[in-house]
Backbone as JSON Lines, residues from 0, in Angstrom:
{"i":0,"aa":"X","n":[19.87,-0.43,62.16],"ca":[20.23,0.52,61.15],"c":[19.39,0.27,59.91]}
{"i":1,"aa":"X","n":[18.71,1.67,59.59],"ca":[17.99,1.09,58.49],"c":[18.5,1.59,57.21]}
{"i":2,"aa":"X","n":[18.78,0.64,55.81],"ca":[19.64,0.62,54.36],"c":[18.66,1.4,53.77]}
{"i":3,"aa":"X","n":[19.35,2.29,52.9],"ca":[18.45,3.24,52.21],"c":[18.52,2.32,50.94]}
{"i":4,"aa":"X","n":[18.02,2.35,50.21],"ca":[17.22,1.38,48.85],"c":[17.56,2.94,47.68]}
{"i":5,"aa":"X","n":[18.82,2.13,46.98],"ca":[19.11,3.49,45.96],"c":[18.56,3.41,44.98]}
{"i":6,"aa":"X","n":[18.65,4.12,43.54],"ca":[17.66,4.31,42.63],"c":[17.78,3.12,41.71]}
{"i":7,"aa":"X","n":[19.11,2.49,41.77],"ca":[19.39,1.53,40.86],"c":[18.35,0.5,41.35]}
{"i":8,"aa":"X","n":[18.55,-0.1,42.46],"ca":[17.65,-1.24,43.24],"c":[16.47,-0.82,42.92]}
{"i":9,"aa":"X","n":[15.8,0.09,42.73],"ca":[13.98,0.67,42.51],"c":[14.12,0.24,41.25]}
{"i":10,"aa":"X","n":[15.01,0.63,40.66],"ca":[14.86,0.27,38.72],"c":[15.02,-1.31,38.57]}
{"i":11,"aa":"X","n":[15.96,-1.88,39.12],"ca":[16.22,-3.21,38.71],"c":[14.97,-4.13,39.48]}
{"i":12,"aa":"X","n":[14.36,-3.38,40.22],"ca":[13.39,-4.26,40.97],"c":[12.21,-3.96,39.75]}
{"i":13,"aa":"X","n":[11.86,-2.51,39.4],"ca":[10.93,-2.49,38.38],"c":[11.09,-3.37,36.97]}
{"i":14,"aa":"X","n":[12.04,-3.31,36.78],"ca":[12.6,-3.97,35.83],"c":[12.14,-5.53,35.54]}
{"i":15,"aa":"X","n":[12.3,-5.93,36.63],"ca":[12.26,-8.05,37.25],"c":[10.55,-7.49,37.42]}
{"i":16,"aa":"X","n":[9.94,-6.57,38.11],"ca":[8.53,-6.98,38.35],"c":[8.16,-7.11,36.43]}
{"i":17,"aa":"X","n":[8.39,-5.83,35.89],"ca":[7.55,-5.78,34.31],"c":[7.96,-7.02,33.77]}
{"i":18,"aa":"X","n":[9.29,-7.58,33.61],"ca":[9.49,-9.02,32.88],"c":[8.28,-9.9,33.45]}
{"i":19,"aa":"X","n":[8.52,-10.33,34.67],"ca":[7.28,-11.13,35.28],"c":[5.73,-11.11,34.23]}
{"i":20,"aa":"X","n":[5.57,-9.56,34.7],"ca":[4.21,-9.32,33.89],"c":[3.73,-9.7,32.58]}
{"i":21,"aa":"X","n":[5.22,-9.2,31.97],"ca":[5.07,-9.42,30.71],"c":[4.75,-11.42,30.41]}
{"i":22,"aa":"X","n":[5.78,-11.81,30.64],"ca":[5.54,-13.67,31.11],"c":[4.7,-13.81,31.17]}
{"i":23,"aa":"X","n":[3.88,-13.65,32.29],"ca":[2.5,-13.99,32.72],"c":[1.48,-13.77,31.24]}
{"i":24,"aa":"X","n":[1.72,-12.45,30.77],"ca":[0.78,-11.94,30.19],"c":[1.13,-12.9,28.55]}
{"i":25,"aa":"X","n":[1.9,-13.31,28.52],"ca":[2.32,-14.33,26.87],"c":[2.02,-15.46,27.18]}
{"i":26,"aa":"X","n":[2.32,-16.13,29.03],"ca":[1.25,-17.27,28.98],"c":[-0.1,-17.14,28.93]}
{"i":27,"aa":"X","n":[-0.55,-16.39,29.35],"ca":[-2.29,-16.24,28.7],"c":[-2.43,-16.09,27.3]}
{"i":28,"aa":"X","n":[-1.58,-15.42,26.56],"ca":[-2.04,-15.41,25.29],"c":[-1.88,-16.3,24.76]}
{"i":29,"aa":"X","n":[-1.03,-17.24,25.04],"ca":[-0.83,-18.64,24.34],"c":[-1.86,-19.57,24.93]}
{"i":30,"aa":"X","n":[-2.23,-19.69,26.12],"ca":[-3.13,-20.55,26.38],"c":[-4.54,-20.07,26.11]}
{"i":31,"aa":"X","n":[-5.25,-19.23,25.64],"ca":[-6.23,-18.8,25.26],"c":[-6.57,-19.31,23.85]}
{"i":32,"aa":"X","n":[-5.81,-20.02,23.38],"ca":[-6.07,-20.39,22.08],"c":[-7.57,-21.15,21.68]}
{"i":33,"aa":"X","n":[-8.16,-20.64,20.94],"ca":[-9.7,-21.85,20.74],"c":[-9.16,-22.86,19.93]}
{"i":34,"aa":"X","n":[-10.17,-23.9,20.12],"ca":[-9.85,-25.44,19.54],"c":[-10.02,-25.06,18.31]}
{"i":35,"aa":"X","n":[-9.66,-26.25,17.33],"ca":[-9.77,-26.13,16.01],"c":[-10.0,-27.51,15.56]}
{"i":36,"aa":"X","n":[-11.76,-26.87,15.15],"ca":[-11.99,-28.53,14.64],"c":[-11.26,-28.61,13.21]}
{"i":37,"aa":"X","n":[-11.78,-29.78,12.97],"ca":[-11.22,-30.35,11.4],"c":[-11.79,-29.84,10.75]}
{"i":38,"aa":"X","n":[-12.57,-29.46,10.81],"ca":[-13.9,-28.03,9.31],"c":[-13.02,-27.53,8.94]}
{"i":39,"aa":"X","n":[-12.4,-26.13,10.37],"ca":[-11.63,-25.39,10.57],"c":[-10.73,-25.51,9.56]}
{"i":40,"aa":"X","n":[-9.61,-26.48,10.53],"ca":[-8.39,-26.58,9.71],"c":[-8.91,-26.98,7.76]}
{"i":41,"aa":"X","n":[-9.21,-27.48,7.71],"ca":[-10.11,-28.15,6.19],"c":[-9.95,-26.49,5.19]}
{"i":42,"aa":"X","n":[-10.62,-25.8,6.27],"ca":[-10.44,-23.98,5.61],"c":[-9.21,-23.54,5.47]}
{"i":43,"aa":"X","n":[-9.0,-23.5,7.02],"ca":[-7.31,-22.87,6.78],"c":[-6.63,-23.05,5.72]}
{"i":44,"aa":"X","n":[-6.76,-24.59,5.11],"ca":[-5.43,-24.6,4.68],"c":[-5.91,-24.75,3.42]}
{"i":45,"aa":"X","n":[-7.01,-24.48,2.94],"ca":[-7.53,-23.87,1.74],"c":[-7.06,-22.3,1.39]}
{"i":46,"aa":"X","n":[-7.29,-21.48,2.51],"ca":[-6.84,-20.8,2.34],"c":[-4.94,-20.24,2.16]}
{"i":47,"aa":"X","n":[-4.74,-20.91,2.81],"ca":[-3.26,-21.22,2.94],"c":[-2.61,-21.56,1.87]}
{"i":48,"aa":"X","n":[-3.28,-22.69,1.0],"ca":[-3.04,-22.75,-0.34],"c":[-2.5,-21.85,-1.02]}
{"i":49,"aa":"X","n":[-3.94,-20.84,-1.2],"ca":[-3.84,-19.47,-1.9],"c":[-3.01,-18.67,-1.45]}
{"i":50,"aa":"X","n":[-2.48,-18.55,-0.07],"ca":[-1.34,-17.7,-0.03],"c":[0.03,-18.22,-0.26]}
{"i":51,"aa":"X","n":[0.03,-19.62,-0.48],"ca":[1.25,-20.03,-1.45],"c":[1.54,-19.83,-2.36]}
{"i":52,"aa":"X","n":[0.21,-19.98,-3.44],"ca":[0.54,-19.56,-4.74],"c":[0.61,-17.8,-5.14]}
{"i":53,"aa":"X","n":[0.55,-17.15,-3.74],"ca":[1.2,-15.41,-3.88],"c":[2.42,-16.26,-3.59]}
{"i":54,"aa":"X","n":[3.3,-16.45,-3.49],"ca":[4.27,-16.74,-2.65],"c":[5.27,-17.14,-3.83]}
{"i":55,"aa":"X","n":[4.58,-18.19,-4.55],"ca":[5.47,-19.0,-6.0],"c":[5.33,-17.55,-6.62]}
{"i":56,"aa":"X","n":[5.12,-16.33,-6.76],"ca":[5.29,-15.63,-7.6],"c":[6.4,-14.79,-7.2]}
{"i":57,"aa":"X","n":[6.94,-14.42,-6.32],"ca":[8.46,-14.09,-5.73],"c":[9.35,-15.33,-5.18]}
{"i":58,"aa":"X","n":[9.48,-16.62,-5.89],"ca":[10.92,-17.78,-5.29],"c":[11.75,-16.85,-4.5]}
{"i":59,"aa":"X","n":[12.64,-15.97,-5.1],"ca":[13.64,-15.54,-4.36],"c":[12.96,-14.95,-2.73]}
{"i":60,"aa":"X","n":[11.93,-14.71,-2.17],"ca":[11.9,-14.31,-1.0],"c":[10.22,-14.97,-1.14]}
{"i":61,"aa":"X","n":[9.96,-16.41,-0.51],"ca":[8.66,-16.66,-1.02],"c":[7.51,-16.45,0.68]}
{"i":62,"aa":"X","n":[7.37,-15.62,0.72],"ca":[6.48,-14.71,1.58],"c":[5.23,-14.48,0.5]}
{"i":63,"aa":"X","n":[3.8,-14.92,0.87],"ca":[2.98,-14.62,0.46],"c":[1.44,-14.64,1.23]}
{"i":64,"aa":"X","n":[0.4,-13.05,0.85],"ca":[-0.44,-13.5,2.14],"c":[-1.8,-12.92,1.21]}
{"i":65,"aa":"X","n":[-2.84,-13.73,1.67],"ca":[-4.21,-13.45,1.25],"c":[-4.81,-12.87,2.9]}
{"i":66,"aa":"X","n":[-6.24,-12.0,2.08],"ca":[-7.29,-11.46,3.39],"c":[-8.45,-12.13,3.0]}
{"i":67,"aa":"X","n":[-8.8,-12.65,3.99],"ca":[-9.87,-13.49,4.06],"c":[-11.16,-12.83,4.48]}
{"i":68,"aa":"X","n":[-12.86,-12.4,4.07],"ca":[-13.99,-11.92,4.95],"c":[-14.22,-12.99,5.4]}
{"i":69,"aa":"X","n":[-14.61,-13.25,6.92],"ca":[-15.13,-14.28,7.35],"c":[-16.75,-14.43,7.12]}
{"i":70,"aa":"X","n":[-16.95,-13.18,6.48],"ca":[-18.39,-13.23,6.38],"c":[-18.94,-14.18,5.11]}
{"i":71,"aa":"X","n":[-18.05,-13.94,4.2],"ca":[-18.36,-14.03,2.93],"c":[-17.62,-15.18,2.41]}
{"i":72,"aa":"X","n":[-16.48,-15.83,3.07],"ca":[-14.73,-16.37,2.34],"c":[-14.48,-16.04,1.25]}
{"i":73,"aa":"X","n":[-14.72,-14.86,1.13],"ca":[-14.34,-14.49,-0.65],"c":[-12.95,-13.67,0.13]}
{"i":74,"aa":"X","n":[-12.24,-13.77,-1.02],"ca":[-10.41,-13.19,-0.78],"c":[-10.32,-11.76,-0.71]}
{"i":75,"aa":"X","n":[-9.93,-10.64,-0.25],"ca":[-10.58,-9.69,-0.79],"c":[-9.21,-8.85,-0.27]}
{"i":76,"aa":"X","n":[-7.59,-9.48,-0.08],"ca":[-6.49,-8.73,-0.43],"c":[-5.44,-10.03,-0.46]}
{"i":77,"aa":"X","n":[-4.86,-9.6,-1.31],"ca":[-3.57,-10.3,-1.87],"c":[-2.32,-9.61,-1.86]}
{"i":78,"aa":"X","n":[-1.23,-10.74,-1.41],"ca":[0.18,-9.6,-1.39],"c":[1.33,-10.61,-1.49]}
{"i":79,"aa":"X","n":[2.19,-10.36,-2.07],"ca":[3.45,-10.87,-2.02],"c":[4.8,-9.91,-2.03]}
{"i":80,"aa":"X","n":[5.39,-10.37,-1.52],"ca":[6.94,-9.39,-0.9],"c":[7.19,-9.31,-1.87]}
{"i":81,"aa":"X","n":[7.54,-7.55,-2.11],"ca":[8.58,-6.84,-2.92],"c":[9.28,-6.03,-2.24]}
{"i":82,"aa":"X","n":[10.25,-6.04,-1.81],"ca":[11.27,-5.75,-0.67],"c":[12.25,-4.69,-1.87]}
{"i":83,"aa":"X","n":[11.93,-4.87,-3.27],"ca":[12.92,-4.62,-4.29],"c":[12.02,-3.04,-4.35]}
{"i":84,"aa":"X","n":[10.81,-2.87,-4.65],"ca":[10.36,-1.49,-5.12],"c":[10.25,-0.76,-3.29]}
{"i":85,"aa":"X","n":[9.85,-1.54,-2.03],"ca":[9.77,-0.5,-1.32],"c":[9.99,-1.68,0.31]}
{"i":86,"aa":"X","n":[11.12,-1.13,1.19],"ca":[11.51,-2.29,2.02],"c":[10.63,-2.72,3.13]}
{"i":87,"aa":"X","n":[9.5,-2.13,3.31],"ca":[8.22,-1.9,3.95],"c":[6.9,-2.98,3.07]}
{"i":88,"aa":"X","n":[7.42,-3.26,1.83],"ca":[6.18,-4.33,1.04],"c":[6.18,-5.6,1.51]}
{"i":89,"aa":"X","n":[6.37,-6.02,2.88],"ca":[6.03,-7.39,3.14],"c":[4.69,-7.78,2.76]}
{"i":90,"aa":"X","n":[4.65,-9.4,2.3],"ca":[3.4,-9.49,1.92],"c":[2.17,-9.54,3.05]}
{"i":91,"aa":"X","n":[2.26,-9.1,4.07],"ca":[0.93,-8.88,4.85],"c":[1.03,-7.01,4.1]}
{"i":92,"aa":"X","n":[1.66,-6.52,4.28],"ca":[1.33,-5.29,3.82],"c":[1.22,-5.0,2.56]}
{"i":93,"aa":"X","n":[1.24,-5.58,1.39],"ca":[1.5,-5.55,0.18],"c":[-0.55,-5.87,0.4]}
{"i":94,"aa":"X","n":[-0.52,-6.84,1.13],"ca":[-2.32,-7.59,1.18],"c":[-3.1,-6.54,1.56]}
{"i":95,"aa":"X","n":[-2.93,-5.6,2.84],"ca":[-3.4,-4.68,3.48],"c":[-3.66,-3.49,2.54]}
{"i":96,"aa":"X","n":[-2.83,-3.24,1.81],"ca":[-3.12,-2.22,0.94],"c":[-3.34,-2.51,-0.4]}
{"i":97,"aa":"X","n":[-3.91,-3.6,-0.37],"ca":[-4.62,-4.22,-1.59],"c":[-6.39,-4.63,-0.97]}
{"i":98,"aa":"X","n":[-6.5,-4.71,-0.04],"ca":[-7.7,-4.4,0.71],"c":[-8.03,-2.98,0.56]}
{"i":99,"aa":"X","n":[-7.61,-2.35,1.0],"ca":[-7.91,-0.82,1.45],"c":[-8.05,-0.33,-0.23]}
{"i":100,"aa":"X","n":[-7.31,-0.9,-1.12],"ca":[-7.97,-0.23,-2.41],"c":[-8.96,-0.85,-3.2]}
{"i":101,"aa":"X","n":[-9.19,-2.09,-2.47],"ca":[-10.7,-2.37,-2.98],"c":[-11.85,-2.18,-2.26]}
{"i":102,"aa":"X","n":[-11.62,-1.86,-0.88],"ca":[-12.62,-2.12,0.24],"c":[-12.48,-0.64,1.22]}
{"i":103,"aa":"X","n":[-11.57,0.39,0.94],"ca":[-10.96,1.36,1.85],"c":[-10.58,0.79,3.12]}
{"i":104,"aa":"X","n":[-10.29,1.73,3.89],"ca":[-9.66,1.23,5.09],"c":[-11.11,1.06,6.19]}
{"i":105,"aa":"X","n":[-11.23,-0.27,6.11],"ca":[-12.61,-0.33,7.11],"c":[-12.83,-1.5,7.1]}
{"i":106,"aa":"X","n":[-13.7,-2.15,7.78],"ca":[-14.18,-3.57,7.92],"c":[-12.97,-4.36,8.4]}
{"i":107,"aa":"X","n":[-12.17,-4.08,8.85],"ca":[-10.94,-5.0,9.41],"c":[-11.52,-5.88,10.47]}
{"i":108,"aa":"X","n":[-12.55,-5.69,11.65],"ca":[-12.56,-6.72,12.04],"c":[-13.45,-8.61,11.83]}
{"i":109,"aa":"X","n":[-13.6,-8.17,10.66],"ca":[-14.46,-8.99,10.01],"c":[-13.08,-10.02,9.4]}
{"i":110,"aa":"X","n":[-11.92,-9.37,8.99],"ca":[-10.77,-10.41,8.16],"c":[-10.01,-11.38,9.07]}
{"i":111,"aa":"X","n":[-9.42,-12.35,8.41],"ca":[-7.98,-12.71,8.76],"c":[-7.13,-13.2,7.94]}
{"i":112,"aa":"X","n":[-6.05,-12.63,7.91],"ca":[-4.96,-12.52,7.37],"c":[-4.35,-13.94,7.13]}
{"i":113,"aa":"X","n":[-3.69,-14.64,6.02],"ca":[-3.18,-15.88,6.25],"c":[-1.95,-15.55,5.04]}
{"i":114,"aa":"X","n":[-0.75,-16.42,5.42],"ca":[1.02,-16.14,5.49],"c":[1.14,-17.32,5.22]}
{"i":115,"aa":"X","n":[2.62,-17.07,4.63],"ca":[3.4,-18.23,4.31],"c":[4.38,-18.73,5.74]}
{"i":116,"aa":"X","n":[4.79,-17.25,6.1],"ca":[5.62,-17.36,7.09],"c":[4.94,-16.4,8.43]}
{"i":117,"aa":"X","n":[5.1,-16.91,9.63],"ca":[4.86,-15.73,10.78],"c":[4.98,-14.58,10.78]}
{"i":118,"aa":"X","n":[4.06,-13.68,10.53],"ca":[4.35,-12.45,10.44],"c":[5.52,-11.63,11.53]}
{"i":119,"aa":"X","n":[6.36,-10.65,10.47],"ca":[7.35,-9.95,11.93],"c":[7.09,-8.96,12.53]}
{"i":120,"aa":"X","n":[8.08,-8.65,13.38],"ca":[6.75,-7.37,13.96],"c":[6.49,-6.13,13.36]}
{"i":121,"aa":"X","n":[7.11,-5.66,12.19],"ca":[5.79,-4.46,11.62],"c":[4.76,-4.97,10.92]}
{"i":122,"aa":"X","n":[4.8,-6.37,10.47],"ca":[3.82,-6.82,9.81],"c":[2.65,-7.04,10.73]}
{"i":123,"aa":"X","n":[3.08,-7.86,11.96],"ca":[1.76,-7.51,12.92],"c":[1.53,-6.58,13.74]}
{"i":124,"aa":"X","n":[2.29,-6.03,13.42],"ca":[1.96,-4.11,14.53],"c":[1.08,-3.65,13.75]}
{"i":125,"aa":"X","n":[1.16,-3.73,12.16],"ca":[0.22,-3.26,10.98],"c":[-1.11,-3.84,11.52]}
{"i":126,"aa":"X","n":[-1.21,-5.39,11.53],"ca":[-2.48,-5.55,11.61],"c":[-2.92,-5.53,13.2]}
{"i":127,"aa":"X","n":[-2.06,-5.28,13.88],"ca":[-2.43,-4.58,15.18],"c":[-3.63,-3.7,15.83]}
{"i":128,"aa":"X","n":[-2.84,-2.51,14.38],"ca":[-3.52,-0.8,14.71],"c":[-4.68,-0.91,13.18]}
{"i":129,"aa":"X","n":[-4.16,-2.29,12.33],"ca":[-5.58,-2.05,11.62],"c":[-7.11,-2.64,12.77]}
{"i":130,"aa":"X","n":[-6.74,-3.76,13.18],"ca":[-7.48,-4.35,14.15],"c":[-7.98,-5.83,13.34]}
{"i":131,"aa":"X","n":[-7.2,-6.73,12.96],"ca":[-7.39,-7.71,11.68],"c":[-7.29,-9.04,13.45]}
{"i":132,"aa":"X","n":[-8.1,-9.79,13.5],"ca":[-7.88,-10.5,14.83],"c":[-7.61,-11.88,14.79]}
{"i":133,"aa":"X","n":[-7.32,-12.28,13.36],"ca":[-7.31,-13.64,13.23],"c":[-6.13,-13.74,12.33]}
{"i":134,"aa":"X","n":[-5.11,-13.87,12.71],"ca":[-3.78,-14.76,11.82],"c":[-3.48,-15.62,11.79]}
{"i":135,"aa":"X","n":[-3.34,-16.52,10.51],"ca":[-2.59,-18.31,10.31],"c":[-1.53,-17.87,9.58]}
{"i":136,"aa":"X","n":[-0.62,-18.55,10.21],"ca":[0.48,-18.79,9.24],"c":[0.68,-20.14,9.15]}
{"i":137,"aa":"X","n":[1.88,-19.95,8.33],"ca":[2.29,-21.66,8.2],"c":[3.75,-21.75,8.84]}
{"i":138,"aa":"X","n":[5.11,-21.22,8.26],"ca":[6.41,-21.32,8.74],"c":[6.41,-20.94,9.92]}
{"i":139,"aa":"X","n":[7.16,-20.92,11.05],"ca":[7.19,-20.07,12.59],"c":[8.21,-19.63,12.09]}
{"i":140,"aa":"X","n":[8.67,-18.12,12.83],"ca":[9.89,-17.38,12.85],"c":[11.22,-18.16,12.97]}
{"i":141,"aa":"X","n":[11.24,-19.18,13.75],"ca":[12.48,-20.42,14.14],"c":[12.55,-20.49,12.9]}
{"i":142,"aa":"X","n":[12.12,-20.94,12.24],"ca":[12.31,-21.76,11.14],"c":[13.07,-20.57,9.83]}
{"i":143,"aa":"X","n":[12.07,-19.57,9.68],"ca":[12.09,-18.87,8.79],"c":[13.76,-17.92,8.94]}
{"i":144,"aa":"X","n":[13.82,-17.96,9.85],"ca":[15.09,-17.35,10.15],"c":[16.44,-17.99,9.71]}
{"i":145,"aa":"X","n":[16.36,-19.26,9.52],"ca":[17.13,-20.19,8.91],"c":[17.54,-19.94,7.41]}
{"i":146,"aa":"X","n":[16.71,-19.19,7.2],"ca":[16.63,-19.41,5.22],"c":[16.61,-17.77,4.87]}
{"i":147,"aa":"X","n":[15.82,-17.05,5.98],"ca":[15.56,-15.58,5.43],"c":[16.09,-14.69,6.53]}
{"i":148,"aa":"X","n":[16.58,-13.46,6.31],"ca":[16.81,-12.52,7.25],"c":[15.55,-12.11,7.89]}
{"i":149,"aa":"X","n":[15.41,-12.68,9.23],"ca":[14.08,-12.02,9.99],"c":[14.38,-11.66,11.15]}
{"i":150,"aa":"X","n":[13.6,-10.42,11.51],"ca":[13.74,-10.52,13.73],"c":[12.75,-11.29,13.8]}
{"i":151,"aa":"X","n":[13.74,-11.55,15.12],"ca":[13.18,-12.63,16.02],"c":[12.63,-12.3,17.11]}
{"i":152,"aa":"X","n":[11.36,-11.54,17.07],"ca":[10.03,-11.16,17.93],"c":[8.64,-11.97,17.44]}
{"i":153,"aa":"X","n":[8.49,-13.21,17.77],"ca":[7.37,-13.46,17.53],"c":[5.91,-12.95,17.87]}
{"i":154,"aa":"X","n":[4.65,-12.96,16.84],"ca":[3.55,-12.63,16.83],"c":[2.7,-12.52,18.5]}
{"i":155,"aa":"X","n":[3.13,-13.64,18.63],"ca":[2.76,-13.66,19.81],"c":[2.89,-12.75,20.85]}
{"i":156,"aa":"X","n":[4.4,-12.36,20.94],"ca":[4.62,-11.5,21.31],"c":[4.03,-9.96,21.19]}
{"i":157,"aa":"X","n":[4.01,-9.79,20.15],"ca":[3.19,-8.6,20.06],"c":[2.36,-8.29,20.16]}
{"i":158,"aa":"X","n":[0.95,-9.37,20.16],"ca":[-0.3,-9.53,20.57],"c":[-0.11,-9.4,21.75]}
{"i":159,"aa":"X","n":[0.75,-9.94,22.65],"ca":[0.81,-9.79,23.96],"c":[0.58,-8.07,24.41]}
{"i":160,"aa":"X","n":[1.78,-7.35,23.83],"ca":[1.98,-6.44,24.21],"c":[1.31,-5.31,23.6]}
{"i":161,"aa":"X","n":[0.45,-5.58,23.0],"ca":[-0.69,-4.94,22.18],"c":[-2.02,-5.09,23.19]}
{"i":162,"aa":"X","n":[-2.12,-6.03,24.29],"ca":[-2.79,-5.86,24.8],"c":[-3.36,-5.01,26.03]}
{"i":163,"aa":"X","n":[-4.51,-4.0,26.21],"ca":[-5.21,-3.87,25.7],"c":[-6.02,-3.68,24.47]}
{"i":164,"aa":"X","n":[-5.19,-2.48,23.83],"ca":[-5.46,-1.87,22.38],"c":[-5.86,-3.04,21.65]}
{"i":165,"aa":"X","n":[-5.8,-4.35,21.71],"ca":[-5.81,-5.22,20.6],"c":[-6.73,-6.38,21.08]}
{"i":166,"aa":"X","n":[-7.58,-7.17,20.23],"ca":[-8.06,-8.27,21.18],"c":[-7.8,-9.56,20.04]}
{"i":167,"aa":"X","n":[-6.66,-10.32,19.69],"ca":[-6.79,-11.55,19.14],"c":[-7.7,-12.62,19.13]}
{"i":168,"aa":"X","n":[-8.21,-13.22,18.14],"ca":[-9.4,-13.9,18.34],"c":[-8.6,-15.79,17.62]}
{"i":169,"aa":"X","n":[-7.74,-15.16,16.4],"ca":[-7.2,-16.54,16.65],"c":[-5.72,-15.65,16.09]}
{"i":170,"aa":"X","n":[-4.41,-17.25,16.73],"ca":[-3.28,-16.52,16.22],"c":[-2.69,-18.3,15.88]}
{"i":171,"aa":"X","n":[-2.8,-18.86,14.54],"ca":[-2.5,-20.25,14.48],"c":[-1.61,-20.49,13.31]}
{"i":172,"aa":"X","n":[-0.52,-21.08,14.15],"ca":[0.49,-21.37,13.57],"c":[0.72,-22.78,12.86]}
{"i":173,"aa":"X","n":[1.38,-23.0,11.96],"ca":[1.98,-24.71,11.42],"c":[0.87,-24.93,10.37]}
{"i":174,"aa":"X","n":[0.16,-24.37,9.61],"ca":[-0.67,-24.57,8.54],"c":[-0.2,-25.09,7.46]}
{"i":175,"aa":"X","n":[0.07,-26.07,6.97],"ca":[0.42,-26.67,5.8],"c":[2.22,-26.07,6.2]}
{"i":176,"aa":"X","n":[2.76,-26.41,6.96],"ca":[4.21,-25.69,7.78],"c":[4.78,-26.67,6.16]}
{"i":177,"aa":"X","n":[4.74,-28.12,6.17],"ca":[5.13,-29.1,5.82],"c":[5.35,-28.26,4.5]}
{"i":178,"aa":"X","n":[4.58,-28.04,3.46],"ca":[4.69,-27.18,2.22],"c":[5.41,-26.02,2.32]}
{"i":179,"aa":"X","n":[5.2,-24.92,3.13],"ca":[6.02,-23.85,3.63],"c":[7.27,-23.35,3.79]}
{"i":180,"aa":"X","n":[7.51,-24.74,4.84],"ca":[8.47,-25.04,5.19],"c":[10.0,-25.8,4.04]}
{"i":181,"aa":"X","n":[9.23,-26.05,3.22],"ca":[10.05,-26.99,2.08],"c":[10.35,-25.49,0.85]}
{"i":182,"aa":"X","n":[9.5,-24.99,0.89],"ca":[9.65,-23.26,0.28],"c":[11.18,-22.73,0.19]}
{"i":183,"aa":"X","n":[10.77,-22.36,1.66],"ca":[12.32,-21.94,2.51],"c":[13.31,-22.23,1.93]}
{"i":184,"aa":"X","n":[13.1,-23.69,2.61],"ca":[14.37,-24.2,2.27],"c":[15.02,-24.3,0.78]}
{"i":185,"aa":"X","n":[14.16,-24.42,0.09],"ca":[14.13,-25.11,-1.56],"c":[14.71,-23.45,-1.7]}
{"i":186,"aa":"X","n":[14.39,-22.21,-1.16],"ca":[14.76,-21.06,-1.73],"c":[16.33,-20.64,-1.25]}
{"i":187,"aa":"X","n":[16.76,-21.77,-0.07],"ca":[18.04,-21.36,0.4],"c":[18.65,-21.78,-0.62]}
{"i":188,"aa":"X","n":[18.37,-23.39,-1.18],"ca":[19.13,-24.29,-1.72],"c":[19.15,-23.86,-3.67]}
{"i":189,"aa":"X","n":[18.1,-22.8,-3.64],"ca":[17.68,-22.11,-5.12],"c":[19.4,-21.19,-5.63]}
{"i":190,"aa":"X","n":[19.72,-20.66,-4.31],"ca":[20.36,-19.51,-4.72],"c":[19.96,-18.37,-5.56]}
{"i":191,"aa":"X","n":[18.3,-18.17,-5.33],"ca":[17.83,-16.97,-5.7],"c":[18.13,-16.1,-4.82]}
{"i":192,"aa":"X","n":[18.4,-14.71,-5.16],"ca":[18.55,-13.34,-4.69],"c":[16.98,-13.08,-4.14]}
{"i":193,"aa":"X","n":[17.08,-12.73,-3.05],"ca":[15.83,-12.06,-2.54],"c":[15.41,-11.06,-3.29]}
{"i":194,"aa":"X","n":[13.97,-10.95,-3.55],"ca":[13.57,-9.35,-4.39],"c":[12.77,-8.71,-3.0]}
C-alpha cells in the first residue's frame, strides 16, 4: 500500500531542508573570516577609539559609529544614536547619512563601518543594500542586550542571508569589547534615560 505524503509533510520537510541550508550557509560565513594581523588590529582599534568618543556624546544610549575610506583612513561619516528626534537614527545610520552628505551616496565599497555595539538588523540591512563590506564592532548583541533594548538577530546572520546580493569582506567582532563593554554597563548602572 502506497501512503500519500500530505501537504503538511511537503512543508515541514521544506521547512527542516531551508533551516539546514540556512546552518550550513552561517557556518561558512563564520569560518571565512581573514586573519588579522597585529597592524590590523593596531587600526581597528584606533579607529574604534573614535567611535567611542561618538558614543560619550549620547551616555544615556552610548551607541556610536565612524566610516572609515580604506583608501585614504581619513573618517568621512560620523553618527551617534538619537532615537529621541527620529527612531530609525541608530548610529550606523546617523554615520551613513553623514557620508552621503559629504560624499553622496556612492563609493560604499571602498568603507567600513566601525560601532560601539553589533550592529542590529536594520542597521546592517542598511549597510547591506548600501554595499559597505567591512564591519568592526566592539560589544556583541549578547552582551548589549543586557543593558539596552535590542533584537536578537545577529550581523552575522544577516550577512548570511544577504547572501548573494551581498559579499562581506570583513565582519569583526570584540574590538576594544573591554572599553565598550564597561559603557553598557556603566550606562545601566548611570540610570540615564535613553535618548
Amino acid at each position: 500500500m502506497r501512503r500519500r505524503v500530505g501537504r503538511r509533510a511537503v512543508i515541514a520537510a521544506s521547512i527542516a531542508t531551508a533551516g539546514v541550508t540556512i546552518a550550513g550557509t552561517l557556518a561558512q560565513a563564520e569560518t571565512k573570516a581573514p586573519p588579522v594581523t597585529p597592524a590590523d588590529m593596531a587600526r581597528h582599534e584606533k579607529y574604534m577609539r573614535l567611535a567611542i568618543e561618538q558614543a560619550n556624546r549620547n551616555p544615556g544610549r552610548p551607541f556610536g559609529s565612524i566610516i572609515v575610506d580604506e583608501r585614504t583612513g581619513n573618517v568621512v561619516g560620523e553618527g551617534v544614536v538619537n532615537m529621541a528626534a527620529n527612531p530609525m537614527f541608530h548610529s550606523e545610520v546617523v554615520a551613513m547619512n553623514d557620508y552621503i552628505a559629504r560624499n553622496g551616496n556612492q563609493g560604499w565599497e571602498h568603507l567600513t563601518m566601525y560601532g560601539t555595539g553589533e550592529a542590529c538588523p536594520m542597521c546592517m540591512s542598511a549597510m547591506v543594500w548600501a554595499g559597505i563590506p567591512r564591519i568592526v564592532y566592539g560589544s556583541d548583541t549578547a552582551y548589549v542586550r543586557k543593558y539596552v533594548a535590542n533584537i536578537n538577530i545577529r550581523s552575522a546572520d544577516i550577512v548570511a542571508a544577504a547572501h548573494p546580493l551581498y559579499t562581506n569582506k570583513l565582519l569583526l567582532g570584540g574590538v576594544l569589547a573591554d572599553l565598550t563593554d564597561k559603557m553598557f554597563a556603566e550606562h545601566e548602572a548611570s540610570g540615564q534615560k535613553p535618548k
